[in-house]
Coordinates of C-alpha atoms in Angstrom, one line a residue:
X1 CA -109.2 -247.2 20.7
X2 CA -107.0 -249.3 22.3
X3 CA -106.5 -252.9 22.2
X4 CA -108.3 -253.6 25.1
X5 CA -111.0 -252.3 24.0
X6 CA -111.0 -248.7 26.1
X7 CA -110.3 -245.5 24.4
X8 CA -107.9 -243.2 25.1
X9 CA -107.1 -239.5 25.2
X10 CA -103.4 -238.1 25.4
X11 CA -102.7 -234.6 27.0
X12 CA -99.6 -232.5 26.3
X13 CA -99.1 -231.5 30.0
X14 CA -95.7 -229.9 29.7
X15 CA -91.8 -231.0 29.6
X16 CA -89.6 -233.3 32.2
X17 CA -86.2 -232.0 33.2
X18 CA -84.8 -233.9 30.2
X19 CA -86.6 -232.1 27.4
X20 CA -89.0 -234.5 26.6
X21 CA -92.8 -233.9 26.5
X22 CA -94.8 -235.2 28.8
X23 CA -98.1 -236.6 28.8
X24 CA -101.6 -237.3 30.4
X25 CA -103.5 -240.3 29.7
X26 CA -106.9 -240.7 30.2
X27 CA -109.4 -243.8 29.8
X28 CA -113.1 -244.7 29.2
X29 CA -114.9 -247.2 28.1
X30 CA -116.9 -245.2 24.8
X31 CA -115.4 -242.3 23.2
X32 CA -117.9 -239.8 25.2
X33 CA -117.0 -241.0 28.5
X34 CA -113.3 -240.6 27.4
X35 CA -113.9 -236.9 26.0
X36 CA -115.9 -235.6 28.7
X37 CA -112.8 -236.8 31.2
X38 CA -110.7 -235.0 28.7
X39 CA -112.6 -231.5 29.0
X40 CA -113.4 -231.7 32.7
X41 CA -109.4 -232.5 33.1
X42 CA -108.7 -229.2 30.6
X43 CA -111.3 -226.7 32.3
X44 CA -109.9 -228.2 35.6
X45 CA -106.2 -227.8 34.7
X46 CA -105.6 -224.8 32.3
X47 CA -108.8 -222.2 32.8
X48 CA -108.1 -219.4 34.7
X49 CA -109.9 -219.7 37.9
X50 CA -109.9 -215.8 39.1
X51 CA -110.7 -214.1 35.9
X52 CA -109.7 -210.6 35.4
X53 CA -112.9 -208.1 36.0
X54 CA -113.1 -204.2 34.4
X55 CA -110.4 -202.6 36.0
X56 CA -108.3 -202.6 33.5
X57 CA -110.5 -202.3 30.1
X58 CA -109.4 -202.0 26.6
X59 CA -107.5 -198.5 26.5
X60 CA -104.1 -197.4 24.9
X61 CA -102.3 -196.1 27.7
X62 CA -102.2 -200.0 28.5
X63 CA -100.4 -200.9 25.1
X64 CA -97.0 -201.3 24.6
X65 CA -96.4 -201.1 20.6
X66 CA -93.2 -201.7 19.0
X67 CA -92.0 -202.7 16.1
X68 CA -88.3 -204.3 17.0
X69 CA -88.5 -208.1 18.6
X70 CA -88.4 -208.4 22.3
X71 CA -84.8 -208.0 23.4
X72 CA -84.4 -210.9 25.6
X73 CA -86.6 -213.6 27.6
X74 CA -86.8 -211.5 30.5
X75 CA -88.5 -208.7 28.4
X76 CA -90.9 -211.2 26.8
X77 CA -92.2 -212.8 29.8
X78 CA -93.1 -209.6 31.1
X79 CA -95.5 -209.0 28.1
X80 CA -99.4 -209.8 28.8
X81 CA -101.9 -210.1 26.9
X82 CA -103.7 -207.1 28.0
X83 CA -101.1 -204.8 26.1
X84 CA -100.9 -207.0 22.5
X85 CA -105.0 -206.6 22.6
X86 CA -105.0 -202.7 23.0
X87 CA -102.2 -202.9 20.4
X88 CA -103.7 -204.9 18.0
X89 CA -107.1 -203.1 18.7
X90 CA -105.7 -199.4 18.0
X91 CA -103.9 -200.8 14.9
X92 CA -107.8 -201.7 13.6
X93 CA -109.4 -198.8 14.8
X94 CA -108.2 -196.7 11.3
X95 CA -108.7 -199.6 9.4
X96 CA -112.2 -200.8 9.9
X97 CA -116.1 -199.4 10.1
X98 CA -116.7 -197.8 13.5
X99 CA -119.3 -200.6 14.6
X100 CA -116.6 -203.1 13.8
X101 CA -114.1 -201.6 15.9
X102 CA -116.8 -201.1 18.9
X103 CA -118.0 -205.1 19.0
X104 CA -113.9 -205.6 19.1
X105 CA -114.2 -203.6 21.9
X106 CA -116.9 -205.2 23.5
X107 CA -115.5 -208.7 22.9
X108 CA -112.7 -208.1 24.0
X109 CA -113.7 -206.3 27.3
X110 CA -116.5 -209.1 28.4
X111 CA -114.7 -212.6 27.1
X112 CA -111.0 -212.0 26.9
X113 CA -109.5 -209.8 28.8
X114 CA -111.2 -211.2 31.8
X115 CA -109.9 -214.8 31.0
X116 CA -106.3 -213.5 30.0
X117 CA -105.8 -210.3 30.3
X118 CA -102.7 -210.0 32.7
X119 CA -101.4 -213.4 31.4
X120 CA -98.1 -213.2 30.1
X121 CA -98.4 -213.4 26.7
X122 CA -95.5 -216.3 27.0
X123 CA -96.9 -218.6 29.1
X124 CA -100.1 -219.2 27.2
X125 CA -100.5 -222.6 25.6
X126 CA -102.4 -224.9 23.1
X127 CA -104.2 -226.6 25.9
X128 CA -105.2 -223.6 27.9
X129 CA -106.8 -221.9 24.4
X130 CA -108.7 -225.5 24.1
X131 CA -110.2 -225.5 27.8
X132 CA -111.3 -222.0 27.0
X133 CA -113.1 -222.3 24.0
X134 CA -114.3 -225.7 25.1
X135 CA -116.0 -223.7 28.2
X136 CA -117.5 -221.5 25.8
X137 CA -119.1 -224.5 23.7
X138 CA -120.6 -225.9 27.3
X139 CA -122.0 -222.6 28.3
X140 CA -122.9 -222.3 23.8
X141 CA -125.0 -225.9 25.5
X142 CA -126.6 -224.4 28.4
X143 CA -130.8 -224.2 28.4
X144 CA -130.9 -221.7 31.7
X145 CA -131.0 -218.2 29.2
X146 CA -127.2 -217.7 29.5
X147 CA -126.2 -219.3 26.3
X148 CA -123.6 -218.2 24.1
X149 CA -124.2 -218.4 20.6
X150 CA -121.9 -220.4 18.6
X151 CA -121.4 -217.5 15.9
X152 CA -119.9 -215.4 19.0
X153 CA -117.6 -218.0 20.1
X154 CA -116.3 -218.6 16.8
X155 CA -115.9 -214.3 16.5
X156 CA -113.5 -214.7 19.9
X157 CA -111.6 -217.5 18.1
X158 CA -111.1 -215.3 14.9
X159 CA -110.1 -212.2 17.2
X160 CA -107.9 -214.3 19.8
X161 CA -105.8 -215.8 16.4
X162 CA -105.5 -211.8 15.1
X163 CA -104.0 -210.5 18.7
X164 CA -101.8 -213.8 18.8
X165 CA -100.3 -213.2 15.1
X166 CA -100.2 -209.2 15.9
X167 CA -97.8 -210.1 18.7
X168 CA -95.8 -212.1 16.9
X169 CA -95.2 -209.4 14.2
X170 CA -94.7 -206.7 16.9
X171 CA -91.9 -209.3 18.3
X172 CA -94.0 -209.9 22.0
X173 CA -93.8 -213.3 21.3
X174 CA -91.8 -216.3 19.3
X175 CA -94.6 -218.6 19.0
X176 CA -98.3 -218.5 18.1
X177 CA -100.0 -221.5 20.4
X178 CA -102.5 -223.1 18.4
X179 CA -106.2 -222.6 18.6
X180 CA -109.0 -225.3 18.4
X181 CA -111.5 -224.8 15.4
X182 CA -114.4 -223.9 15.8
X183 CA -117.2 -225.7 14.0
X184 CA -120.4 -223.2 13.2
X185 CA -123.2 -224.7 12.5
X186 CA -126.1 -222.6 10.2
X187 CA -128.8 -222.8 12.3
X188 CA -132.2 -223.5 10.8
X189 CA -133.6 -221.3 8.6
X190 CA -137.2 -220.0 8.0
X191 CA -138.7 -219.6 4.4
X192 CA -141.9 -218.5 4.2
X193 CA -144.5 -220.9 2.3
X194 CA -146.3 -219.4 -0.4
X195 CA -149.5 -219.1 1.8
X196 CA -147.6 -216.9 4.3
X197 CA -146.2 -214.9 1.9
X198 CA -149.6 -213.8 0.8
X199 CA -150.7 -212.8 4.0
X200 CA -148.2 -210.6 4.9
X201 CA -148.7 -209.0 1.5
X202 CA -152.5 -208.4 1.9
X203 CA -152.1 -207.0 5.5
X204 CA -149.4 -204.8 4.0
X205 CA -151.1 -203.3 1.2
X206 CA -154.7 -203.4 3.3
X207 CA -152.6 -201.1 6.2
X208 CA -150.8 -198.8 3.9
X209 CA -148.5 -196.9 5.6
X210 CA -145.0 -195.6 4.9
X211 CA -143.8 -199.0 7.0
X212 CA -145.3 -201.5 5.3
X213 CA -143.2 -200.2 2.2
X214 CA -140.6 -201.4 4.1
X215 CA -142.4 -204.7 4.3
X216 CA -142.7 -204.9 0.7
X217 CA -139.8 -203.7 -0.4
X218 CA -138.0 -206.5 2.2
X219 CA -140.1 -209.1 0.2
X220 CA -138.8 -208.1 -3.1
X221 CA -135.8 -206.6 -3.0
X222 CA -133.9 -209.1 -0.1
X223 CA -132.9 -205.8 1.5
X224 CA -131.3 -206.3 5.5
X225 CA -132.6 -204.1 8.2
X226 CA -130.2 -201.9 8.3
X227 CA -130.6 -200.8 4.6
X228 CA -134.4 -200.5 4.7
X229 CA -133.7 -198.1 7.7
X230 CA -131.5 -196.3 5.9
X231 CA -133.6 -196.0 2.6
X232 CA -134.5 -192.7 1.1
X233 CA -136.4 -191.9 -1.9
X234 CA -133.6 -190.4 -3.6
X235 CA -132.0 -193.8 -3.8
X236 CA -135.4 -194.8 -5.9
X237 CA -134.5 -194.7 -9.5
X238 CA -137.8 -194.8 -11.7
X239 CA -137.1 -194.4 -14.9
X240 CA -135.1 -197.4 -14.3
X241 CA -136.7 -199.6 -12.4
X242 CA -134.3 -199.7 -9.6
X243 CA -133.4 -199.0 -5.9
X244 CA -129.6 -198.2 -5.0
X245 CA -128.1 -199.6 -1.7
X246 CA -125.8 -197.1 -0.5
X247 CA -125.8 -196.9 3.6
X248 CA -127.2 -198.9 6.7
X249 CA -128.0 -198.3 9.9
X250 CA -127.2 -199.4 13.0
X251 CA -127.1 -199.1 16.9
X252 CA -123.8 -199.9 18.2
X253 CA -122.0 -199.4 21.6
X254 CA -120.4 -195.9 22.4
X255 CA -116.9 -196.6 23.4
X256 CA -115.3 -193.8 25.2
X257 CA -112.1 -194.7 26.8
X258 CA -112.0 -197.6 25.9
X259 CA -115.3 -198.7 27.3
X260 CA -119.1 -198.6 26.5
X261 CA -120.8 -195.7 27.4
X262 CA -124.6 -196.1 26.4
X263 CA -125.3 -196.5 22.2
X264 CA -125.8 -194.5 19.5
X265 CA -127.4 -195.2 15.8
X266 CA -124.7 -194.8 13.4
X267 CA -125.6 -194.6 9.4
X268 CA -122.7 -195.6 6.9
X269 CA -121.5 -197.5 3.9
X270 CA -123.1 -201.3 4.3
X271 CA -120.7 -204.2 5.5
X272 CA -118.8 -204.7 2.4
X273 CA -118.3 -203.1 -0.8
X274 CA -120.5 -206.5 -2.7
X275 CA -123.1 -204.7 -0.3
X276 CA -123.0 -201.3 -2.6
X277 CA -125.3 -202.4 -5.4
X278 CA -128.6 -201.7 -7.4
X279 CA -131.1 -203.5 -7.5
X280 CA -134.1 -204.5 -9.7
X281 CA -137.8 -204.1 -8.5
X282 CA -141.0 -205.8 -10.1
X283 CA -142.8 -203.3 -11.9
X284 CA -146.3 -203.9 -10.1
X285 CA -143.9 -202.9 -7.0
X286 CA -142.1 -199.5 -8.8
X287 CA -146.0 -198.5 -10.4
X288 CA -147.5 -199.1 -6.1
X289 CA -144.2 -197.2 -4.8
X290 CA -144.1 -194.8 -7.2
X291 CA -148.1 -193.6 -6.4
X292 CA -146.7 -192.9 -2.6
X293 CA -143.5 -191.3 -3.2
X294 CA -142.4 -188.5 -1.2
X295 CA -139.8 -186.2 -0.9
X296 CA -136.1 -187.2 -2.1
X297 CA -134.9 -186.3 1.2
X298 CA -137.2 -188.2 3.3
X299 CA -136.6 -191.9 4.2
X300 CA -138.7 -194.7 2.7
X301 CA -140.1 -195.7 6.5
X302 CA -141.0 -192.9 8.1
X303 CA -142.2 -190.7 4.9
X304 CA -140.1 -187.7 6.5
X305 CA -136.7 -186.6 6.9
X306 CA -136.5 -188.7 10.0
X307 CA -134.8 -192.3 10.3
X308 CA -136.6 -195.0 12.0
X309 CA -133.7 -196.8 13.9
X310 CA -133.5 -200.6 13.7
X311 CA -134.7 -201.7 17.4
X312 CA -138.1 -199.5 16.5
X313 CA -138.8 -200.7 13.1
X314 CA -138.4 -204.6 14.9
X315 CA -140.6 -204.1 17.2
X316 CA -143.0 -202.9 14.8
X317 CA -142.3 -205.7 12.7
X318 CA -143.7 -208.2 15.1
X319 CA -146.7 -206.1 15.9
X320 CA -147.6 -206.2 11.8
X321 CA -146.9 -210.3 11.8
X322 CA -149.1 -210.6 14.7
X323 CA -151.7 -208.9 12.5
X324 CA -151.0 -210.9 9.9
X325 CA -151.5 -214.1 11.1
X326 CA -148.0 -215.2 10.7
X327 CA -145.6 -216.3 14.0
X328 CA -142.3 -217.7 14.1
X329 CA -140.9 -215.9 11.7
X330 CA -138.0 -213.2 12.1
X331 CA -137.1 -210.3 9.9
X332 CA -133.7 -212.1 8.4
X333 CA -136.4 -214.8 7.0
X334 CA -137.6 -212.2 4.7
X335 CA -134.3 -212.3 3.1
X336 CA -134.3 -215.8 3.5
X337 CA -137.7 -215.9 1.4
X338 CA -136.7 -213.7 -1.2
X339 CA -133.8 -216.0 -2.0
X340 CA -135.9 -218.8 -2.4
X341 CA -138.6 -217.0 -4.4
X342 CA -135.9 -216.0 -6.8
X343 CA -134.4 -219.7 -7.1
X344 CA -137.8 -221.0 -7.7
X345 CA -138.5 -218.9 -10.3
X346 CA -135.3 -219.3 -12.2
X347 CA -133.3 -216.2 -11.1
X348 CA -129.1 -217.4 -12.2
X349 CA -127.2 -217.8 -8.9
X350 CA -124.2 -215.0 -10.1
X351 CA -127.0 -212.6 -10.2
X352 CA -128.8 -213.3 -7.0
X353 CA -126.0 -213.1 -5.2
X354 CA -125.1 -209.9 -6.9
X355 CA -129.0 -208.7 -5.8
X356 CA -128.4 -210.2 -2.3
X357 CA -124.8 -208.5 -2.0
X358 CA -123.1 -211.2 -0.9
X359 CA -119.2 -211.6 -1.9
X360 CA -119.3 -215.0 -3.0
X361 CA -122.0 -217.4 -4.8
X362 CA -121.1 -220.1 -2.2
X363 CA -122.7 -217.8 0.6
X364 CA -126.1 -217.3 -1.3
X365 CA -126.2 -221.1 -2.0
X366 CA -125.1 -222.1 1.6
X367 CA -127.0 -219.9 3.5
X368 CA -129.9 -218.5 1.6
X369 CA -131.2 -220.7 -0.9
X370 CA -134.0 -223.1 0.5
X371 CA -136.4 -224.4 -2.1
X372 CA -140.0 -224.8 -0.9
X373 CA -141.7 -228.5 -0.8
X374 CA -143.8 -227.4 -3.3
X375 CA -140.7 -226.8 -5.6
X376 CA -139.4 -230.0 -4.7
X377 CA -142.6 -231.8 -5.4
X378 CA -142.6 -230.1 -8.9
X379 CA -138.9 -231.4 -9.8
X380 CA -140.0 -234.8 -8.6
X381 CA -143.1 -235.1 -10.7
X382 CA -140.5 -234.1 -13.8
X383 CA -138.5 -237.3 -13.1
X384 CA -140.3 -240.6 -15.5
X385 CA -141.0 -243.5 -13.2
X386 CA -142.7 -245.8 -15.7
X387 CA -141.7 -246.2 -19.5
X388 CA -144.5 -246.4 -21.9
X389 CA -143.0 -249.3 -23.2
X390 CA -143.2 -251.2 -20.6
X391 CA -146.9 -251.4 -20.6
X392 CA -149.8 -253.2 -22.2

């Protein structure tokens, strides 16, 4: 704030003939009006006004990969940032799961290349990266159904920084511009009360089907949608009282060419390796799944050999709430709700988060772990208000 009272924002707009930077100033009288001048003068200034469209989409005959530096200025500037993206995207591909290299893919072809993709990888800068993502957090704003979620802004960030520090390796560039942070917020999460809980189990067991294992098992065992799909019975082990997460399922884009070509359901290892793990079932659960076992071969959901593919076994899902007399609730709240339960009834945070198959503790306590009002209440109550001794 200044002295006269006004705030103040300062732009890096570029460098006079002299070398020295240069500046815009801008003034309001609160620190809102001053930062919505600021954006409108960044989106006005540095975002490209005639984005790029799909004529040129991610493929490698666009790439130019080497692994020398640029030989001069004139080579450099002739770099865009179309070639360090198919670059850095082919040097993933052997790298990472095939549904991670197709949502590279299909970032890259519907945010960035169409905002940068024959820029010259030179002439990018700090403040043009800002009036981008600060576009993205406006449209992250909008209430008209065209929203962008935070989560996949923050993704681009992530994937912009990667292509920026891959061309810098490969020697397409000197300098890495900075990039803003990007704040993501958890949003709100649903835990099922107690009262809920019990609903959906009575519908379950009252209906009785192969699905509603599913249902169960989701309440109990903190599995995510993909897994459940992917269940068979050969991963139930019995004697010990346990059910081995091995794959997930998942419907991804088909990327042929370097663009999407339809989807396709893909089964493999889960997300990370914390993701392989074995987990421990109640035994009123293993003595009810163990009466309706099936073959080893067939999947848990469907009861044959089979798979019921995630967008299916959703829309299902919402059918069998609607039954139950419970709304508002998504399938990732089970998981949320199992969390809690285990929490509540003393479960040690290493080994939930083992159960959960999360990498680190701080991600089951950040994310997951809700306690219930109920619980609260019942800590509350523990606390002594009034000493004894202090009355007659």
């Amino acid at each position: 704030m200044r002295a006269d009272g006004r705030w103040e924002a300062r732009i890096v707009v570029g460098k006079n003939a002299a070398g020295r930077t240069e500046y815009k100033y801008l003034y309001g009288r609160t620190y809102q009006e001053v930062r919505k001048r600021k954006m409108e003068f960044l989106l006005t200034q540095f975002v490209p006004k005639e984005p790029i469209t799909e004529q040129h989409p991610v493929n490698s005959e666009h790439a130019r990969v080497t692994n020398t530096p640029a030989k001069d200025e004139a080579e450099e500037a002739q770099i865009s940032f179309r070639e360090a993206a198919c670059g850095w995207l082919d040097a993933k591909k052997p790298t990472v799961k095939e549904s991670s290299f197709s949502y590279y893919t299909i970032m890259l072809n519907n945010f960035l290349l169409p905002a940068f993709g024959d820029r010259p990888l030179k002439k990018l800068t700090s403040q043009e990266l800002t009036a981008y993502f600060l576009s993205l957090k406006e449209r992250e704003r909008r209430k008209d159904g065209k929203s962008l979620a935070l989560k996949t802004i923050g993704d681009l960030r992530t994937i912009l920084v990667q292509i920026l520090y891959y061309a810098k390796e490969q020697g397409m560039i000197r300098d890495v511009p900075s990039c803003p942070s990007i704040s993501r917020k958890q949003p709100a999460i649903r835990v099922l009360s107690l009262k809920e809980q019990r609903l959906i189990e009575r519908e379950a067991l009252k209906e009785d089907t192969t699905f509603t294992l599913g249902v169960l098992l989701s309440l109990y065992g903190g599995l995510r949608i993909g897994e459940v799909c992917a269940l068979k019975w050969e991963n139930f082990d019995f004697q010990n009282g346990t059910v081995r997460i091995e794959k997930t399922a998942s419907r991804i884009a088909n990327i042929v060419n370097g663009k999407p070509a339809g989807t396709k359901i893909v089964v493999g290892s889960p997300k990370t390796d914390c993701s392989l793990r074995t987990i421990p079932l109640p035994e009123a659960v293993l003595s009810y799944f163990l009466d309706r076992r099936r073959s080893n071969a067939d999947y848990l959901l469907t009861g044959t050999e089979k798979m019921m593919e995630p967008r299916a076994w959703l829309a299902r899902f919402i059918g069998f709430l609607r039954r139950a007399g419970v709304g508002g609730c998504t399938w990732h709240c089970r998981r949320h709700t199992f969390a809690t339960r285990c929490v509540e009834n003393g479960v040690d945070t290493k080994s939930l988060s083992e159960i959960m198959g999360h990498s680190d503790v701080k991600i089951t306590l950040q994310r997951y772990v809700h306690p219930s009002m109920e619980t609260k209440r019942e800590q509350i109550n523990k606390l002594s208000c009034f000493s004894d001794s202090g009355q007659k």
